[in-house]
């Protein structure tokens, strides 16, 4: 394997202090935003927006898993909504059928979803691109048929836990320490932080390097001795686990689940918002969560039909494919830097005109300090 770190080591060493300062600044901003989300926002939000922000936290985890597949491994999946459905089903069933702590149910739902999702997608590991997208979309369609037939658990007995004759279905329970909407919102944010840390740890270690090699060139990764099948299965299992955790959170957030809550077209919307938010960064998953959950709630509050979202998402995906492959997370900081430079030039120009020409006899500036 070619060692690419050698020649670049001195330059990287010279850039070390600046890189450290940027890392510290980035970490401070992240911590400040998390403290704002956990403590400052809940007292300021109404019940409507508290529920909306809980959905943002849940769908940030979902888009985190899908972004891992798309941006880090190059696997385009349209079945992530089906995985979310499985996680919500398992979580709701366990919450109704057992008295286990909610945190334990969340972990169990993630593990069960990881096993089921891995087994289902195992035959599709050799597929990529459009073929993988079509196979996973068929998976989402099959799961939607099953859930429409069996319905979600509503406190009944049997395998599905559904009781069609029950007029007033009990609500899915929440943890005792997060019974209110603001408390459950904080709980969802904390779980989302844990999932982001879990994925970040994978990206910084051997699996992340293997995924990057596979995405760059799978034949080259094979030639370098990387077990591509194993690491692609690992990525799918991790994405299924975090999505299953999100499904269990969604069960407690909504308190009631119905098959109509998971339409198959939302699978395409999930991929669209991941591409728009930025599939190559963790910040893109948060932006995608806002696009998936907050934007529809905001439009609904303003009285705008949700059908307009399809047009907005379509334009957004076209713009990403044409000019901003890194999504909003990558393009927005660049646009802000360009805007800052433009404003700075416009601000300095009137100052230079107001100063007037240099007085006669003044020495012209030359050398290195002169005009460039």
PDB file of C-alpha atoms in Angstrom, residues 84-338:
ATOM      1  CA  UNK A  84     -37.465   3.005  10.319  1.00  0.00           C
ATOM      2  CA  UNK A  85     -40.829   1.238  10.146  1.00  0.00           C
ATOM      3  CA  UNK A  86     -39.313  -1.990  11.493  1.00  0.00           C
ATOM      4  CA  UNK A  87     -37.655  -0.118  14.355  1.00  0.00           C
ATOM      5  CA  UNK A  88     -40.899   1.660  15.250  1.00  0.00           C
ATOM      6  CA  UNK A  89     -42.824  -1.635  15.094  1.00  0.00           C
ATOM      7  CA  UNK A  90     -40.373  -3.483  17.344  1.00  0.00           C
ATOM      8  CA  UNK A  91     -40.189  -0.569  19.762  1.00  0.00           C
ATOM      9  CA  UNK A  92     -43.974  -0.191  20.004  1.00  0.00           C
ATOM     10  CA  UNK A  93     -44.478  -3.933  20.430  1.00  0.00           C
ATOM     11  CA  UNK A  94     -41.916  -4.157  23.232  1.00  0.00           C
ATOM     12  CA  UNK A  95     -43.286  -1.081  24.980  1.00  0.00           C
ATOM     13  CA  UNK A  96     -46.789  -2.560  24.983  1.00  0.00           C
ATOM     14  CA  UNK A  97     -45.884  -6.177  25.713  1.00  0.00           C
ATOM     15  CA  UNK A  98     -43.200  -5.674  28.374  1.00  0.00           C
ATOM     16  CA  UNK A  99     -42.406  -3.372  31.267  1.00  0.00           C
ATOM     17  CA  UNK A 100     -38.744  -2.996  30.371  1.00  0.00           C
ATOM     18  CA  UNK A 101     -37.087   0.405  30.806  1.00  0.00           C
ATOM     19  CA  UNK A 102     -37.529   2.622  27.796  1.00  0.00           C
ATOM     20  CA  UNK A 103     -33.789   2.997  27.240  1.00  0.00           C
ATOM     21  CA  UNK A 104     -33.400  -0.787  27.096  1.00  0.00           C
ATOM     22  CA  UNK A 105     -36.276  -1.017  24.611  1.00  0.00           C
ATOM     23  CA  UNK A 106     -34.576   1.578  22.414  1.00  0.00           C
ATOM     24  CA  UNK A 107     -31.372  -0.481  22.366  1.00  0.00           C
ATOM     25  CA  UNK A 108     -33.271  -3.716  21.704  1.00  0.00           C
ATOM     26  CA  UNK A 109     -35.203  -2.116  18.852  1.00  0.00           C
ATOM     27  CA  UNK A 110     -31.927  -0.939  17.332  1.00  0.00           C
ATOM     28  CA  UNK A 111     -30.353  -4.395  17.615  1.00  0.00           C
ATOM     29  CA  UNK A 112     -33.425  -6.193  16.248  1.00  0.00           C
ATOM     30  CA  UNK A 113     -33.622  -3.770  13.341  1.00  0.00           C
ATOM     31  CA  UNK A 114     -29.910  -4.213  12.688  1.00  0.00           C
ATOM     32  CA  UNK A 115     -30.316  -8.002  12.436  1.00  0.00           C
ATOM     33  CA  UNK A 116     -33.462  -7.849  10.290  1.00  0.00           C
ATOM     34  CA  UNK A 117     -32.109  -5.112   8.027  1.00  0.00           C
ATOM     35  CA  UNK A 118     -28.801  -6.897   7.541  1.00  0.00           C
ATOM     36  CA  UNK A 119     -30.491 -10.182   6.650  1.00  0.00           C
ATOM     37  CA  UNK A 120     -32.825  -8.497   4.191  1.00  0.00           C
ATOM     38  CA  UNK A 121     -30.096  -6.480   2.451  1.00  0.00           C
ATOM     39  CA  UNK A 122     -27.507  -9.271   2.481  1.00  0.00           C
ATOM     40  CA  UNK A 123     -28.440 -10.543  -1.022  1.00  0.00           C
ATOM     41  CA  UNK A 124     -28.085  -6.989  -2.404  1.00  0.00           C
ATOM     42  CA  UNK A 125     -24.510  -6.418  -1.242  1.00  0.00           C
ATOM     43  CA  UNK A 126     -23.077  -6.960  -4.716  1.00  0.00           C
ATOM     44  CA  UNK A 127     -25.352  -4.301  -6.216  1.00  0.00           C
ATOM     45  CA  UNK A 128     -24.574  -0.613  -6.525  1.00  0.00           C
ATOM     46  CA  UNK A 129     -26.112   2.521  -7.970  1.00  0.00           C
ATOM     47  CA  UNK A 130     -29.499   2.283  -9.613  1.00  0.00           C
ATOM     48  CA  UNK A 131     -29.843  -1.474  -9.070  1.00  0.00           C
ATOM     49  CA  UNK A 132     -29.357  -1.164  -5.312  1.00  0.00           C
ATOM     50  CA  UNK A 133     -31.779   1.770  -5.189  1.00  0.00           C
ATOM     51  CA  UNK A 134     -34.459  -0.249  -7.008  1.00  0.00           C
ATOM     52  CA  UNK A 135     -33.995  -3.307  -4.785  1.00  0.00           C
ATOM     53  CA  UNK A 136     -34.234  -1.245  -1.591  1.00  0.00           C
ATOM     54  CA  UNK A 137     -37.278   0.606  -2.952  1.00  0.00           C
ATOM     55  CA  UNK A 138     -38.942  -2.778  -3.505  1.00  0.00           C
ATOM     56  CA  UNK A 139     -38.070  -3.590   0.108  1.00  0.00           C
ATOM     57  CA  UNK A 140     -39.822  -0.416   1.247  1.00  0.00           C
ATOM     58  CA  UNK A 141     -42.855  -1.359  -0.840  1.00  0.00           C
ATOM     59  CA  UNK A 142     -42.972  -4.871   0.644  1.00  0.00           C
ATOM     60  CA  UNK A 143     -42.760  -3.551   4.204  1.00  0.00           C
ATOM     61  CA  UNK A 144     -45.547  -1.047   3.477  1.00  0.00           C
ATOM     62  CA  UNK A 145     -47.800  -3.894   2.290  1.00  0.00           C
ATOM     63  CA  UNK A 146     -47.066  -5.893   5.447  1.00  0.00           C
ATOM     64  CA  UNK A 147     -47.739  -2.978   7.779  1.00  0.00           C
ATOM     65  CA  UNK A 148     -50.962  -2.117   5.952  1.00  0.00           C
ATOM     66  CA  UNK A 149     -52.104  -5.724   6.462  1.00  0.00           C
ATOM     67  CA  UNK A 150     -51.092  -6.191  10.095  1.00  0.00           C
ATOM     68  CA  UNK A 151     -51.215  -2.570  11.308  1.00  0.00           C
ATOM     69  CA  UNK A 152     -49.058  -1.274  14.098  1.00  0.00           C
ATOM     70  CA  UNK A 153     -49.270  -2.623  17.661  1.00  0.00           C
ATOM     71  CA  UNK A 154     -51.962  -0.852  19.680  1.00  0.00           C
ATOM     72  CA  UNK A 155     -51.917  -2.857  22.887  1.00  0.00           C
ATOM     73  CA  UNK A 156     -53.466  -6.052  21.553  1.00  0.00           C
ATOM     74  CA  UNK A 157     -52.147  -9.573  21.912  1.00  0.00           C
ATOM     75  CA  UNK A 158     -50.621 -12.003  19.471  1.00  0.00           C
ATOM     76  CA  UNK A 159     -47.643 -11.506  17.216  1.00  0.00           C
ATOM     77  CA  UNK A 160     -48.624  -8.127  15.811  1.00  0.00           C
ATOM     78  CA  UNK A 161     -50.147  -6.746  19.009  1.00  0.00           C
ATOM     79  CA  UNK A 162     -53.044  -5.232  17.068  1.00  0.00           C
ATOM     80  CA  UNK A 163     -56.623  -5.295  18.293  1.00  0.00           C
ATOM     81  CA  UNK A 164     -59.019  -4.007  15.664  1.00  0.00           C
ATOM     82  CA  UNK A 165     -62.070  -4.102  17.956  1.00  0.00           C
ATOM     83  CA  UNK A 166     -60.540  -1.776  20.515  1.00  0.00           C
ATOM     84  CA  UNK A 167     -62.197   1.623  20.306  1.00  0.00           C
ATOM     85  CA  UNK A 168     -59.790   3.619  22.427  1.00  0.00           C
ATOM     86  CA  UNK A 169     -56.255   2.402  21.958  1.00  0.00           C
ATOM     87  CA  UNK A 170     -53.790   3.107  24.762  1.00  0.00           C
ATOM     88  CA  UNK A 171     -50.944   5.433  23.999  1.00  0.00           C
ATOM     89  CA  UNK A 172     -47.408   4.137  23.707  1.00  0.00           C
ATOM     90  CA  UNK A 173     -45.686   4.773  27.004  1.00  0.00           C
ATOM     91  CA  UNK A 174     -42.747   7.058  27.498  1.00  0.00           C
ATOM     92  CA  UNK A 175     -39.921   6.811  30.030  1.00  0.00           C
ATOM     93  CA  UNK A 176     -40.805   7.943  33.536  1.00  0.00           C
ATOM     94  CA  UNK A 177     -38.115  10.628  33.450  1.00  0.00           C
ATOM     95  CA  UNK A 178     -39.366  12.018  30.113  1.00  0.00           C
ATOM     96  CA  UNK A 179     -43.129  11.939  30.368  1.00  0.00           C
ATOM     97  CA  UNK A 180     -43.718  15.534  29.254  1.00  0.00           C
ATOM     98  CA  UNK A 181     -43.098  16.832  25.754  1.00  0.00           C
ATOM     99  CA  UNK A 182     -40.107  19.067  26.689  1.00  0.00           C
ATOM    100  CA  UNK A 183     -38.508  16.239  28.691  1.00  0.00           C
ATOM    101  CA  UNK A 184     -38.957  13.753  25.851  1.00  0.00           C
ATOM    102  CA  UNK A 185     -37.515  16.307  23.441  1.00  0.00           C
ATOM    103  CA  UNK A 186     -34.388  16.543  25.591  1.00  0.00           C
ATOM    104  CA  UNK A 187     -34.224  12.751  25.768  1.00  0.00           C
ATOM    105  CA  UNK A 188     -34.464  12.503  21.959  1.00  0.00           C
ATOM    106  CA  UNK A 189     -31.682  15.075  21.546  1.00  0.00           C
ATOM    107  CA  UNK A 190     -29.425  13.157  23.961  1.00  0.00           C
ATOM    108  CA  UNK A 191     -30.040   9.883  22.112  1.00  0.00           C
ATOM    109  CA  UNK A 192     -29.300  11.656  18.821  1.00  0.00           C
ATOM    110  CA  UNK A 193     -26.004  12.931  20.254  1.00  0.00           C
ATOM    111  CA  UNK A 194     -25.055   9.391  21.268  1.00  0.00           C
ATOM    112  CA  UNK A 195     -25.832   8.092  17.770  1.00  0.00           C
ATOM    113  CA  UNK A 196     -23.783  10.848  16.144  1.00  0.00           C
ATOM    114  CA  UNK A 197     -20.851  10.066  18.442  1.00  0.00           C
ATOM    115  CA  UNK A 198     -21.166   6.372  17.554  1.00  0.00           C
ATOM    116  CA  UNK A 199     -21.044   7.070  13.819  1.00  0.00           C
ATOM    117  CA  UNK A 200     -18.245   9.624  14.245  1.00  0.00           C
ATOM    118  CA  UNK A 201     -16.168   7.041  16.117  1.00  0.00           C
ATOM    119  CA  UNK A 202     -16.604   4.610  13.222  1.00  0.00           C
ATOM    120  CA  UNK A 203     -15.590   7.229  10.674  1.00  0.00           C
ATOM    121  CA  UNK A 204     -12.393   8.036  12.573  1.00  0.00           C
ATOM    122  CA  UNK A 205     -11.228   4.430  12.831  1.00  0.00           C
ATOM    123  CA  UNK A 206     -10.584   1.499  10.490  1.00  0.00           C
ATOM    124  CA  UNK A 207     -14.196   1.102   9.226  1.00  0.00           C
ATOM    125  CA  UNK A 208     -14.271   4.733   8.120  1.00  0.00           C
ATOM    126  CA  UNK A 209     -11.039   4.368   6.166  1.00  0.00           C
ATOM    127  CA  UNK A 210     -12.303   1.162   4.555  1.00  0.00           C
ATOM    128  CA  UNK A 211     -15.591   2.821   3.594  1.00  0.00           C
ATOM    129  CA  UNK A 212     -13.738   5.754   2.061  1.00  0.00           C
ATOM    130  CA  UNK A 213     -11.628   3.373  -0.025  1.00  0.00           C
ATOM    131  CA  UNK A 214     -14.712   1.448  -1.161  1.00  0.00           C
ATOM    132  CA  UNK A 215     -16.489   4.624  -2.158  1.00  0.00           C
ATOM    133  CA  UNK A 216     -13.471   5.881  -4.084  1.00  0.00           C
ATOM    134  CA  UNK A 217     -12.948   2.627  -6.004  1.00  0.00           C
ATOM    135  CA  UNK A 218     -14.138  -0.797  -4.978  1.00  0.00           C
ATOM    136  CA  UNK A 219     -11.658  -2.636  -7.254  1.00  0.00           C
ATOM    137  CA  UNK A 220      -8.811  -0.598  -5.741  1.00  0.00           C
ATOM    138  CA  UNK A 221     -10.083  -1.395  -2.252  1.00  0.00           C
ATOM    139  CA  UNK A 222     -10.111  -5.096  -3.121  1.00  0.00           C
ATOM    140  CA  UNK A 223      -6.587  -4.826  -4.479  1.00  0.00           C
ATOM    141  CA  UNK A 224      -5.502  -3.188  -1.208  1.00  0.00           C
ATOM    142  CA  UNK A 225      -6.764  -6.198   0.731  1.00  0.00           C
ATOM    143  CA  UNK A 226     -10.017  -4.696   2.056  1.00  0.00           C
ATOM    144  CA  UNK A 227     -12.893  -7.130   2.536  1.00  0.00           C
ATOM    145  CA  UNK A 228     -15.465  -4.989   0.747  1.00  0.00           C
ATOM    146  CA  UNK A 229     -18.404  -7.326   1.421  1.00  0.00           C
ATOM    147  CA  UNK A 230     -17.703  -7.342   5.156  1.00  0.00           C
ATOM    148  CA  UNK A 231     -17.355  -3.568   5.435  1.00  0.00           C
ATOM    149  CA  UNK A 232     -20.422  -2.855   3.294  1.00  0.00           C
ATOM    150  CA  UNK A 233     -22.420  -5.197   5.522  1.00  0.00           C
ATOM    151  CA  UNK A 234     -20.958  -3.395   8.527  1.00  0.00           C
ATOM    152  CA  UNK A 235     -22.142  -0.047   7.122  1.00  0.00           C
ATOM    153  CA  UNK A 236     -25.625  -1.389   6.446  1.00  0.00           C
ATOM    154  CA  UNK A 237     -25.808  -2.899   9.931  1.00  0.00           C
ATOM    155  CA  UNK A 238     -24.727   0.360  11.575  1.00  0.00           C
ATOM    156  CA  UNK A 239     -27.184   2.384   9.488  1.00  0.00           C
ATOM    157  CA  UNK A 240     -29.970  -0.075  10.383  1.00  0.00           C
ATOM    158  CA  UNK A 241     -29.079   0.107  14.088  1.00  0.00           C
ATOM    159  CA  UNK A 242     -29.237   3.900  14.337  1.00  0.00           C
ATOM    160  CA  UNK A 243     -32.427   3.945  12.246  1.00  0.00           C
ATOM    161  CA  UNK A 244     -34.003   1.307  14.509  1.00  0.00           C
ATOM    162  CA  UNK A 245     -33.146   3.462  17.522  1.00  0.00           C
ATOM    163  CA  UNK A 246     -34.840   6.373  15.746  1.00  0.00           C
ATOM    164  CA  UNK A 247     -37.908   4.177  15.162  1.00  0.00           C
ATOM    165  CA  UNK A 248     -38.225   3.387  18.871  1.00  0.00           C
ATOM    166  CA  UNK A 249     -37.913   7.103  19.640  1.00  0.00           C
ATOM    167  CA  UNK A 250     -40.570   7.863  17.035  1.00  0.00           C
ATOM    168  CA  UNK A 251     -42.943   5.441  18.747  1.00  0.00           C
ATOM    169  CA  UNK A 252     -42.642   7.342  22.025  1.00  0.00           C
ATOM    170  CA  UNK A 253     -42.792  10.728  20.318  1.00  0.00           C
ATOM    171  CA  UNK A 254     -45.991  10.058  18.357  1.00  0.00           C
ATOM    172  CA  UNK A 255     -47.624   7.892  21.093  1.00  0.00           C
ATOM    173  CA  UNK A 256     -49.787   6.330  18.325  1.00  0.00           C
ATOM    174  CA  UNK A 257     -48.529   4.777  15.093  1.00  0.00           C
ATOM    175  CA  UNK A 258     -50.484   4.034  11.923  1.00  0.00           C
ATOM    176  CA  UNK A 259     -49.488   2.523   8.612  1.00  0.00           C
ATOM    177  CA  UNK A 260     -50.382   5.762   6.792  1.00  0.00           C
ATOM    178  CA  UNK A 261     -47.594   7.502   8.735  1.00  0.00           C
ATOM    179  CA  UNK A 262     -44.996   5.727   6.572  1.00  0.00           C
ATOM    180  CA  UNK A 263     -45.907   6.273   2.890  1.00  0.00           C
ATOM    181  CA  UNK A 264     -43.491   4.780   0.402  1.00  0.00           C
ATOM    182  CA  UNK A 265     -42.853   8.135  -1.296  1.00  0.00           C
ATOM    183  CA  UNK A 266     -41.174   9.324   1.891  1.00  0.00           C
ATOM    184  CA  UNK A 267     -38.313   6.954   1.052  1.00  0.00           C
ATOM    185  CA  UNK A 268     -37.520   9.122  -1.960  1.00  0.00           C
ATOM    186  CA  UNK A 269     -37.925  12.289   0.114  1.00  0.00           C
ATOM    187  CA  UNK A 270     -35.418  10.973   2.649  1.00  0.00           C
ATOM    188  CA  UNK A 271     -32.798  10.492  -0.057  1.00  0.00           C
ATOM    189  CA  UNK A 272     -33.588  13.941  -1.445  1.00  0.00           C
ATOM    190  CA  UNK A 273     -33.121  15.730   1.887  1.00  0.00           C
ATOM    191  CA  UNK A 274     -29.899  13.803   2.578  1.00  0.00           C
ATOM    192  CA  UNK A 275     -28.467  14.970  -0.750  1.00  0.00           C
ATOM    193  CA  UNK A 276     -29.666  18.520  -0.117  1.00  0.00           C
ATOM    194  CA  UNK A 277     -28.358  18.650   3.443  1.00  0.00           C
ATOM    195  CA  UNK A 278     -25.017  17.103   2.596  1.00  0.00           C
ATOM    196  CA  UNK A 279     -24.309  13.394   2.524  1.00  0.00           C
ATOM    197  CA  UNK A 280     -20.574  13.856   3.146  1.00  0.00           C
ATOM    198  CA  UNK A 281     -20.748  15.485   6.590  1.00  0.00           C
ATOM    199  CA  UNK A 282     -22.443  14.854   9.911  1.00  0.00           C
ATOM    200  CA  UNK A 283     -23.790  18.409   9.920  1.00  0.00           C
ATOM    201  CA  UNK A 284     -25.645  17.540   6.729  1.00  0.00           C
ATOM    202  CA  UNK A 285     -27.681  14.950   8.648  1.00  0.00           C
ATOM    203  CA  UNK A 286     -28.912  17.647  11.044  1.00  0.00           C
ATOM    204  CA  UNK A 287     -29.819  19.930   8.141  1.00  0.00           C
ATOM    205  CA  UNK A 288     -31.600  17.026   6.446  1.00  0.00           C
ATOM    206  CA  UNK A 289     -33.535  16.370   9.665  1.00  0.00           C
ATOM    207  CA  UNK A 290     -34.743  19.974   9.613  1.00  0.00           C
ATOM    208  CA  UNK A 291     -35.719  19.698   5.954  1.00  0.00           C
ATOM    209  CA  UNK A 292     -37.618  16.462   6.589  1.00  0.00           C
ATOM    210  CA  UNK A 293     -39.454  17.403   9.793  1.00  0.00           C
ATOM    211  CA  UNK A 294     -39.267  21.136  10.507  1.00  0.00           C
ATOM    212  CA  UNK A 295     -39.917  22.532   7.035  1.00  0.00           C
ATOM    213  CA  UNK A 296     -43.220  20.640   6.521  1.00  0.00           C
ATOM    214  CA  UNK A 297     -44.405  21.669  10.012  1.00  0.00           C
ATOM    215  CA  UNK A 298     -43.481  25.288   9.292  1.00  0.00           C
ATOM    216  CA  UNK A 299     -45.341  25.292   5.972  1.00  0.00           C
ATOM    217  CA  UNK A 300     -48.350  23.667   7.607  1.00  0.00           C
ATOM    218  CA  UNK A 301     -48.348  26.345  10.308  1.00  0.00           C
ATOM    219  CA  UNK A 302     -48.273  28.992   7.589  1.00  0.00           C
ATOM    220  CA  UNK A 303     -51.132  27.345   5.716  1.00  0.00           C
ATOM    221  CA  UNK A 304     -49.000  26.312   2.726  1.00  0.00           C
ATOM    222  CA  UNK A 305     -49.938  22.922   1.200  1.00  0.00           C
ATOM    223  CA  UNK A 306     -47.336  20.223   1.744  1.00  0.00           C
ATOM    224  CA  UNK A 307     -47.501  19.384  -1.956  1.00  0.00           C
ATOM    225  CA  UNK A 308     -45.198  22.342  -2.541  1.00  0.00           C
ATOM    226  CA  UNK A 309     -42.486  20.399  -0.734  1.00  0.00           C
ATOM    227  CA  UNK A 310     -42.189  18.015  -3.675  1.00  0.00           C
ATOM    228  CA  UNK A 311     -41.394  20.965  -5.953  1.00  0.00           C
ATOM    229  CA  UNK A 312     -38.946  22.452  -3.443  1.00  0.00           C
ATOM    230  CA  UNK A 313     -37.159  19.152  -2.932  1.00  0.00           C
ATOM    231  CA  UNK A 314     -37.025  18.527  -6.679  1.00  0.00           C
ATOM    232  CA  UNK A 315     -35.419  21.928  -7.317  1.00  0.00           C
ATOM    233  CA  UNK A 316     -33.068  21.357  -4.390  1.00  0.00           C
ATOM    234  CA  UNK A 317     -31.866  17.992  -5.688  1.00  0.00           C
ATOM    235  CA  UNK A 318     -31.322  19.435  -9.183  1.00  0.00           C
ATOM    236  CA  UNK A 319     -29.280  22.273  -7.690  1.00  0.00           C
ATOM    237  CA  UNK A 320     -27.200  19.832  -5.624  1.00  0.00           C
ATOM    238  CA  UNK A 321     -26.481  17.620  -8.626  1.00  0.00           C
ATOM    239  CA  UNK A 322     -25.619  20.600 -10.835  1.00  0.00           C
ATOM    240  CA  UNK A 323     -23.647  23.015  -8.652  1.00  0.00           C
ATOM    241  CA  UNK A 324     -23.320  21.862  -5.026  1.00  0.00           C
ATOM    242  CA  UNK A 325     -22.537  18.147  -4.672  1.00  0.00           C
ATOM    243  CA  UNK A 326     -21.617  18.689  -1.013  1.00  0.00           C
ATOM    244  CA  UNK A 327     -25.098  19.963  -0.169  1.00  0.00           C
ATOM    245  CA  UNK A 328     -26.017  22.858   2.099  1.00  0.00           C
ATOM    246  CA  UNK A 329     -23.505  21.853   4.775  1.00  0.00           C
ATOM    247  CA  UNK A 330     -20.659  22.344   2.303  1.00  0.00           C
ATOM    248  CA  UNK A 331     -22.014  25.121   0.081  1.00  0.00           C
ATOM    249  CA  UNK A 332     -23.477  27.505   2.672  1.00  0.00           C
ATOM    250  CA  UNK A 333     -20.130  28.330   4.400  1.00  0.00           C
ATOM    251  CA  UNK A 334     -18.530  28.942   0.986  1.00  0.00           C
ATOM    252  CA  UNK A 335     -21.361  31.271  -0.020  1.00  0.00           C
ATOM    253  CA  UNK A 336     -21.050  33.159   3.272  1.00  0.00           C
ATOM    254  CA  UNK A 337     -17.302  33.639   2.702  1.00  0.00           C
ATOM    255  CA  UNK A 338     -17.949  34.968  -0.811  1.00  0.00           C
TER     256      UNK A 338
END
